[in-house]
Short mmCIF file of N, CA and C in Angstrom, two decimals:
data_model
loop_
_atom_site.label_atom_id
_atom_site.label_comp_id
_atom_site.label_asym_id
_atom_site.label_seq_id
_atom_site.Cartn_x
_atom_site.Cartn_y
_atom_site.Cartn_z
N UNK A 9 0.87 -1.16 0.00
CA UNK A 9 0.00 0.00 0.00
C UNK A 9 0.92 1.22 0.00
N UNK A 10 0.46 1.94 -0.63
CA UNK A 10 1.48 2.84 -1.31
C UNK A 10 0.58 4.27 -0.43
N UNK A 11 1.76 5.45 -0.42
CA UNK A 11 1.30 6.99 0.54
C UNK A 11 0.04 7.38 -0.18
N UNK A 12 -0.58 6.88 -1.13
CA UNK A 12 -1.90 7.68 -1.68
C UNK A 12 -2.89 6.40 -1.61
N UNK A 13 -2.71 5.33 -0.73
CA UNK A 13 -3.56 4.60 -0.01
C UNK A 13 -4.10 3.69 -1.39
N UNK A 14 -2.74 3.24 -2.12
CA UNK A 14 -2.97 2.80 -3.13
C UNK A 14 -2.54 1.71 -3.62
N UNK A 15 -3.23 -0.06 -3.67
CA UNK A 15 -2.75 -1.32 -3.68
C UNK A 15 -2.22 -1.41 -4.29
N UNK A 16 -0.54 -1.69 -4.46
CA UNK A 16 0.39 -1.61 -5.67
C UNK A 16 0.81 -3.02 -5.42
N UNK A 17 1.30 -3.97 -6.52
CA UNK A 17 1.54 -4.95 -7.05
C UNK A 17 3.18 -4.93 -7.67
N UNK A 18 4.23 -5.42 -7.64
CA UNK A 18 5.49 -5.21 -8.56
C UNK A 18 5.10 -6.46 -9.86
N UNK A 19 5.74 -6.15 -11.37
CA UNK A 19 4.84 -7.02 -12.24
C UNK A 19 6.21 -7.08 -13.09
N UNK A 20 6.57 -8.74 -13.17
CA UNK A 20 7.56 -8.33 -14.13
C UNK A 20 6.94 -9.11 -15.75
N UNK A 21 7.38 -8.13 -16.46
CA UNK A 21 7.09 -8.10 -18.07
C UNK A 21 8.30 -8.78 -18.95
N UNK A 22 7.29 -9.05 -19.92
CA UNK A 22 8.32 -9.50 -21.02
C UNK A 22 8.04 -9.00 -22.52
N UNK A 23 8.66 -8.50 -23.56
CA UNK A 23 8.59 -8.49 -24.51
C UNK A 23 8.84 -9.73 -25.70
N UNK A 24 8.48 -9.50 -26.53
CA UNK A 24 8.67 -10.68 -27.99
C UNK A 24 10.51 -10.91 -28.17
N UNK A 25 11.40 -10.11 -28.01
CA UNK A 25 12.66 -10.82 -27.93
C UNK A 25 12.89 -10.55 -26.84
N UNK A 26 12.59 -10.93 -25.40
CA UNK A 26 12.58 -11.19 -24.53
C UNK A 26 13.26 -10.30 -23.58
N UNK A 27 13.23 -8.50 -24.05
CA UNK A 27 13.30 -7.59 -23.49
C UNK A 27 12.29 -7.75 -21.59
N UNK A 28 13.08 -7.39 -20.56
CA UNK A 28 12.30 -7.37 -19.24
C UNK A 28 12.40 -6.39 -18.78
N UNK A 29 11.25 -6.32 -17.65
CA UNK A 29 11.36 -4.45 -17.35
C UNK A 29 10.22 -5.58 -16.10
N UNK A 30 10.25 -4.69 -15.00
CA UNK A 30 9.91 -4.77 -13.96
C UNK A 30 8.38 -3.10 -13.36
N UNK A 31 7.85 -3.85 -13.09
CA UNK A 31 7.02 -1.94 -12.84
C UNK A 31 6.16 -2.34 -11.79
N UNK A 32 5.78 -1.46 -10.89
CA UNK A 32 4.67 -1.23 -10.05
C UNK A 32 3.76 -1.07 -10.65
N UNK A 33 2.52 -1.80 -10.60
CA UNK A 33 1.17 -1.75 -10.85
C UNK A 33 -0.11 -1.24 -9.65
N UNK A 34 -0.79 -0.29 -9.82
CA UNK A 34 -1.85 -0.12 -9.13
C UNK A 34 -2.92 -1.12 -9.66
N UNK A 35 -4.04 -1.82 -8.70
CA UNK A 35 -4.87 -2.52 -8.67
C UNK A 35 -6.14 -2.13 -8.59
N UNK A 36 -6.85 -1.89 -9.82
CA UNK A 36 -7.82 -1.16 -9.98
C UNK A 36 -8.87 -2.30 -10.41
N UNK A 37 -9.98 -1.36 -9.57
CA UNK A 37 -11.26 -3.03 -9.11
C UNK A 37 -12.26 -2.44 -10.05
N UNK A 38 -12.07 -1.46 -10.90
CA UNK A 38 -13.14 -1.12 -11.77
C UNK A 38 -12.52 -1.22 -12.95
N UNK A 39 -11.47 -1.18 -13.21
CA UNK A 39 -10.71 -1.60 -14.41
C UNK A 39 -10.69 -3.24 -14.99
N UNK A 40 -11.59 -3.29 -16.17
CA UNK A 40 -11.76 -4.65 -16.60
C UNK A 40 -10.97 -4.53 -18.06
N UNK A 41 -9.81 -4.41 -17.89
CA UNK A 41 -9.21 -5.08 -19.21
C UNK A 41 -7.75 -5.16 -18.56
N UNK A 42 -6.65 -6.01 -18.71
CA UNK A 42 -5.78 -6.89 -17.88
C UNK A 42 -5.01 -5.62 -17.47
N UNK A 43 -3.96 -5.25 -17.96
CA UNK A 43 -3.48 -3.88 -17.73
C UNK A 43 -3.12 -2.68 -18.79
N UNK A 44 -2.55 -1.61 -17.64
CA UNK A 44 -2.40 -0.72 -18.61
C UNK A 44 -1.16 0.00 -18.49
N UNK A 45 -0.22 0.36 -19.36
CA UNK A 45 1.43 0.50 -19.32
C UNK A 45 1.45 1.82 -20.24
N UNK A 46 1.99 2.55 -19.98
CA UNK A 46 2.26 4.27 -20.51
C UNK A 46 3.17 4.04 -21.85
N UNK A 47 2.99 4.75 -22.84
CA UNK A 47 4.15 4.81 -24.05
C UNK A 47 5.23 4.52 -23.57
N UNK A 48 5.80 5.22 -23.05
CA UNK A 48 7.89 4.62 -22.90
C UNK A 48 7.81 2.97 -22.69
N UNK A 49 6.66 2.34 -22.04
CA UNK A 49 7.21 0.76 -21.47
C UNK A 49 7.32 0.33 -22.57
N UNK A 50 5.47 1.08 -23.39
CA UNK A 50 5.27 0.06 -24.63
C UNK A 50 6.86 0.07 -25.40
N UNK A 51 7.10 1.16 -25.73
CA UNK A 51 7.76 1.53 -26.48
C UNK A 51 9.61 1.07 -26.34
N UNK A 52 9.85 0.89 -24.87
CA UNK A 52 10.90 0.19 -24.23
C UNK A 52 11.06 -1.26 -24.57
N UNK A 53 9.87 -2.27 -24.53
CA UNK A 53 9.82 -3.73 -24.61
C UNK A 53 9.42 -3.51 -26.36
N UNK A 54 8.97 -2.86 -26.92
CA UNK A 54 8.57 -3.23 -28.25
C UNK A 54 7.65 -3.96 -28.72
N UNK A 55 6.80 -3.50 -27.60
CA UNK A 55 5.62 -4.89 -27.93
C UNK A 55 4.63 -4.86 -28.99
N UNK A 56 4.40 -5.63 -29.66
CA UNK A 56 3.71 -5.82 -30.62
C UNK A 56 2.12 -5.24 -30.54
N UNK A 57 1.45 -4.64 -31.85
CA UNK A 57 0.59 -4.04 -31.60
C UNK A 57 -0.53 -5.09 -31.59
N UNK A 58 -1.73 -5.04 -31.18
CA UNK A 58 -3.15 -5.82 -31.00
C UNK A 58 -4.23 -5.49 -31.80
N UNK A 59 -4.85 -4.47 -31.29
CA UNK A 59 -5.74 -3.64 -31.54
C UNK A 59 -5.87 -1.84 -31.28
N UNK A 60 -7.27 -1.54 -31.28
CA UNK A 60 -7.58 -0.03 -30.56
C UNK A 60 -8.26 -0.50 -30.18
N UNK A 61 -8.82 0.39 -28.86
CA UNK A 61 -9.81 -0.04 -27.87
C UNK A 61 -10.95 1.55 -27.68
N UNK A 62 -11.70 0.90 -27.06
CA UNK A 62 -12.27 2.80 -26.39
C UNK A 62 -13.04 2.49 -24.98
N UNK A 63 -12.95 3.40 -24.54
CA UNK A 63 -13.31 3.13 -23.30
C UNK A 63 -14.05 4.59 -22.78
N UNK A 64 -15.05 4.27 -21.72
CA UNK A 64 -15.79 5.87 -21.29
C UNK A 64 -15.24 5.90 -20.22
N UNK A 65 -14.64 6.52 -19.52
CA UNK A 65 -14.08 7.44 -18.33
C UNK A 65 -15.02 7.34 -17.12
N UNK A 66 -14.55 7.20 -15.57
CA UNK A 66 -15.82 8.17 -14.54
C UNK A 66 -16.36 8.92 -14.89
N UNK A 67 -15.91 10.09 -15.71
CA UNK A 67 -16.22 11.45 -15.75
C UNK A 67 -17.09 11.58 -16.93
N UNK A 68 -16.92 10.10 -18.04
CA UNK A 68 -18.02 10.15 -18.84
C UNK A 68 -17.48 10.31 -20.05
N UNK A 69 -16.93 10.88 -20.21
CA UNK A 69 -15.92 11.35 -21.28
C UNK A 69 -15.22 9.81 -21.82
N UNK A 70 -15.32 9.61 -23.54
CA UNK A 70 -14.77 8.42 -23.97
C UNK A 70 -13.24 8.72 -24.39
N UNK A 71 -12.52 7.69 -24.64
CA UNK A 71 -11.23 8.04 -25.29
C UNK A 71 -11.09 6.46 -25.81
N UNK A 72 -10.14 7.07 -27.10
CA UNK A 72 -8.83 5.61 -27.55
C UNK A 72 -7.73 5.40 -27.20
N UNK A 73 -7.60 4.01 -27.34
CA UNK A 73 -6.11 3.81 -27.40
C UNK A 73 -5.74 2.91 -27.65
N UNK A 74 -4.88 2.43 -28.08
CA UNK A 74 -4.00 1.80 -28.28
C UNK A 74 -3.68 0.21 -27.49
N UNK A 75 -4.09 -0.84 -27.95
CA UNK A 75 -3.64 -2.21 -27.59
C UNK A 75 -2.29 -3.23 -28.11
N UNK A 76 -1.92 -3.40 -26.59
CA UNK A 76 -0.16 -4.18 -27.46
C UNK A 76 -0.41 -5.57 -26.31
N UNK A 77 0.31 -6.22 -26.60
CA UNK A 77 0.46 -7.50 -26.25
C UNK A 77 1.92 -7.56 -25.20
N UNK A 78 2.06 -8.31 -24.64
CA UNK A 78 2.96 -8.50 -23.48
C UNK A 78 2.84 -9.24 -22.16
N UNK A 79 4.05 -10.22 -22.06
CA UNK A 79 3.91 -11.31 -21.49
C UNK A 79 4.28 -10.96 -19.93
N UNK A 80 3.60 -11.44 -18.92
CA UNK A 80 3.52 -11.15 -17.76
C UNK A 80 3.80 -12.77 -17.09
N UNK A 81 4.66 -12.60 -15.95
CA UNK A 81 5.34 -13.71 -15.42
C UNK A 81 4.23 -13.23 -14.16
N UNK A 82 3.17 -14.75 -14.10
CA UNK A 82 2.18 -14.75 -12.93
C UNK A 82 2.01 -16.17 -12.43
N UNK A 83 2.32 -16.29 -11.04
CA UNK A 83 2.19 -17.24 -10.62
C UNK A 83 3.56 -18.53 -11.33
N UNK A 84 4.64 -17.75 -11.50
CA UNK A 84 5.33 -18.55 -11.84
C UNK A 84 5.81 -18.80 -13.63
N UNK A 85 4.29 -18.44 -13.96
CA UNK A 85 4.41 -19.09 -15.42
C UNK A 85 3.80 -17.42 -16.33
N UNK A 86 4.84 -18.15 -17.71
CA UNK A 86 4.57 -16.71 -18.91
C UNK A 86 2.70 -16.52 -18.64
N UNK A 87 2.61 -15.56 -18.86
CA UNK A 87 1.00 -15.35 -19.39
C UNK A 87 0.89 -14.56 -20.68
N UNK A 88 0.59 -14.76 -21.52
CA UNK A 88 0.43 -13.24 -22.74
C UNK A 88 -0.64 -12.69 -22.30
N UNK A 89 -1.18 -11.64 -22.06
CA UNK A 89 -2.19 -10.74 -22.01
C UNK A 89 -2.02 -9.42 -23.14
N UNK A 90 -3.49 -8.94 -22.67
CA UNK A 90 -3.29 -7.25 -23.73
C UNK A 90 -3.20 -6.21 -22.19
N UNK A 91 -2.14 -4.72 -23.35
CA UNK A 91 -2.08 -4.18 -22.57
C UNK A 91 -2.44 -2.97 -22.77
N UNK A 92 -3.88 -2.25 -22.47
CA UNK A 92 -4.36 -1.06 -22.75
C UNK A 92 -2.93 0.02 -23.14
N UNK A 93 -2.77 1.16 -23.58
CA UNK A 93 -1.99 2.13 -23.68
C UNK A 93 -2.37 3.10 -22.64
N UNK A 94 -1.86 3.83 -22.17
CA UNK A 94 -2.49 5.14 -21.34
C UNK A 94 -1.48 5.91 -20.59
N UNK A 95 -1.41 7.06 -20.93
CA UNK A 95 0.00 7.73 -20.47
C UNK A 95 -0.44 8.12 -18.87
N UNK A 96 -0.42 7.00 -17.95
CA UNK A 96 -0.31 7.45 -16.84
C UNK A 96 0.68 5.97 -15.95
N UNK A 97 0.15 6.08 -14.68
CA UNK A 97 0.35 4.94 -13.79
C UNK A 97 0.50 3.72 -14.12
N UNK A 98 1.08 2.65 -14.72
CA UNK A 98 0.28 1.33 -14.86
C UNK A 98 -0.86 1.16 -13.83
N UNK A 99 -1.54 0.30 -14.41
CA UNK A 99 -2.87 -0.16 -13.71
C UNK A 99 -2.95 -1.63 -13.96
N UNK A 100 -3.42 -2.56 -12.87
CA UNK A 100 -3.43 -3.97 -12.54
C UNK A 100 -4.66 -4.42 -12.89
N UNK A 101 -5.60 -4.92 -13.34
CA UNK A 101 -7.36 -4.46 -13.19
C UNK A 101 -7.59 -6.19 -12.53
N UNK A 102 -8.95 -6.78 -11.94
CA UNK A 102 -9.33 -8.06 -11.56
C UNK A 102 -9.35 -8.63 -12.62
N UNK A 103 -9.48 -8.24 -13.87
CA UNK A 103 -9.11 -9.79 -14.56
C UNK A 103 -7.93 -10.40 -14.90
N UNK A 104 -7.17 -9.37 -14.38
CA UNK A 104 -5.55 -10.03 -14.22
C UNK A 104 -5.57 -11.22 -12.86
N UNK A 105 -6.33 -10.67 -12.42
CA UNK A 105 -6.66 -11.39 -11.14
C UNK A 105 -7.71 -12.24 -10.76
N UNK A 106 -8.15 -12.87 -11.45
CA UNK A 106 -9.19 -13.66 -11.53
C UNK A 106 -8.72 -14.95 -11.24
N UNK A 107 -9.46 -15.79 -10.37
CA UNK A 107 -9.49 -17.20 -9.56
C UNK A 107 -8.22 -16.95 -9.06
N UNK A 108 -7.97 -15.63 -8.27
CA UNK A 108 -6.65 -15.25 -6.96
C UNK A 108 -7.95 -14.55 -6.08
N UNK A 109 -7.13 -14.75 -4.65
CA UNK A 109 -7.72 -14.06 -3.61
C UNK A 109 -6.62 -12.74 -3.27
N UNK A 110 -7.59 -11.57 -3.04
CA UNK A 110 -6.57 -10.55 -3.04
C UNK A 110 -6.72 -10.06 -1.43
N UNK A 111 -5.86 -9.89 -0.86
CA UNK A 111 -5.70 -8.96 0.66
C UNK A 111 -4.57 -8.29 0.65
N UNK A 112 -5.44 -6.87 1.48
CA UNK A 112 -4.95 -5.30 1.04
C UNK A 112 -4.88 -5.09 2.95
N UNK A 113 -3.70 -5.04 3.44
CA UNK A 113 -3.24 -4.09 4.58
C UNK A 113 -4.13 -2.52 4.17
N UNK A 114 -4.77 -1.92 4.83
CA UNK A 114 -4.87 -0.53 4.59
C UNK A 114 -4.19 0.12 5.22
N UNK A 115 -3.39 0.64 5.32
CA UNK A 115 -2.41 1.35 5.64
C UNK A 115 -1.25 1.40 5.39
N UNK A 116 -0.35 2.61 4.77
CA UNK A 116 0.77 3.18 4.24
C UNK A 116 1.67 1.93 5.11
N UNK A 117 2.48 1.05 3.70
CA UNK A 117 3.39 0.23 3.93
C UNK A 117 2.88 -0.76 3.63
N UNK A 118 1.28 -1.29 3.87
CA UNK A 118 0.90 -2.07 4.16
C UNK A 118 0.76 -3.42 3.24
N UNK A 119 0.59 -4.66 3.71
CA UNK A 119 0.93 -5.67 2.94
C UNK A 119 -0.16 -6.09 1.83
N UNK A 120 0.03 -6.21 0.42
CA UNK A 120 -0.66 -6.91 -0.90
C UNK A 120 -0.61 -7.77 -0.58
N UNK A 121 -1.45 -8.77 -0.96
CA UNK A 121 -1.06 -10.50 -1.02
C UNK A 121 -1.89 -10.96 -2.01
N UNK A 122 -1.46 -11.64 -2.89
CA UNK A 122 -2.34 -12.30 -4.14
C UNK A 122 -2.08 -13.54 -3.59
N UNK A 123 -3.23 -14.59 -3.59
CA UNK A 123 -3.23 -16.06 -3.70
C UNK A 123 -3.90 -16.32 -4.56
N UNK A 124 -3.47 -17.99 -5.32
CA UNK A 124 -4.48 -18.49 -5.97
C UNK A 124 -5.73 -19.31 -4.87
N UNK A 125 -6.59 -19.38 -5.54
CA UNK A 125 -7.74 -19.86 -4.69
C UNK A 125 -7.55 -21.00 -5.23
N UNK A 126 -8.43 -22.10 -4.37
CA UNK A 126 -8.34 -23.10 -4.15
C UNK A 126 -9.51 -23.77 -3.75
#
């Protein structure tokens, strides 16, 4: 748990020639598409493009962007997922997390824990 009371995750990535990069992920429980990584990562690992996506905002307001592909080391093993574009924070969303149990310390420092369920 991060000073803005915010469930962060460390996520390590992989690219198609097997470029790695490591990043903090925020865990966002309204975010339903796997994650989301700012231009420089995309653009660091080289990841291959997917699609465009669109999406409406809280605020209501829609936007595009940009879908790339990139392999995420979870639970041990490669995963390929898609990875929204969005020039901010990475973001973790529950379907990265799906059939895991998640527990959140609230409080600054405080402990993440992903399990798989069982």
């Amino acid at each position: 748990m991060n000073a803005a009371y915010e469930a962060v995750i460390r996520l390590s990535l992989r690219g198609p020639s097997e470029q790695a990069r490591e990043i903090d992920a925020v865990i966002d429980t309204g975010y339903n598409g796997f994650l989301t990584l700012p231009p420089a990562i995309v653009e660091e690992l080289d990841l291959p493009f997917q699609s465009h996506g669109r999406a409406t905002l809280a605020d209501g307001s829609e936007v595009a962007f940009a879908v790339w592909g990139v392999t995420v080391l979870w639970d041990g093993q490669a995963r390929f997922v898609e990875a929204d574009e969005a020039d901010a924070t990475p973001l973790a969303s529950m379907l990265l997390l799906d059939s895991h149990s998640l527990y959140v310390e609230s409080t600054e420092g405080g402990r993440v824990v992903i399990q798989v369920m069982e």
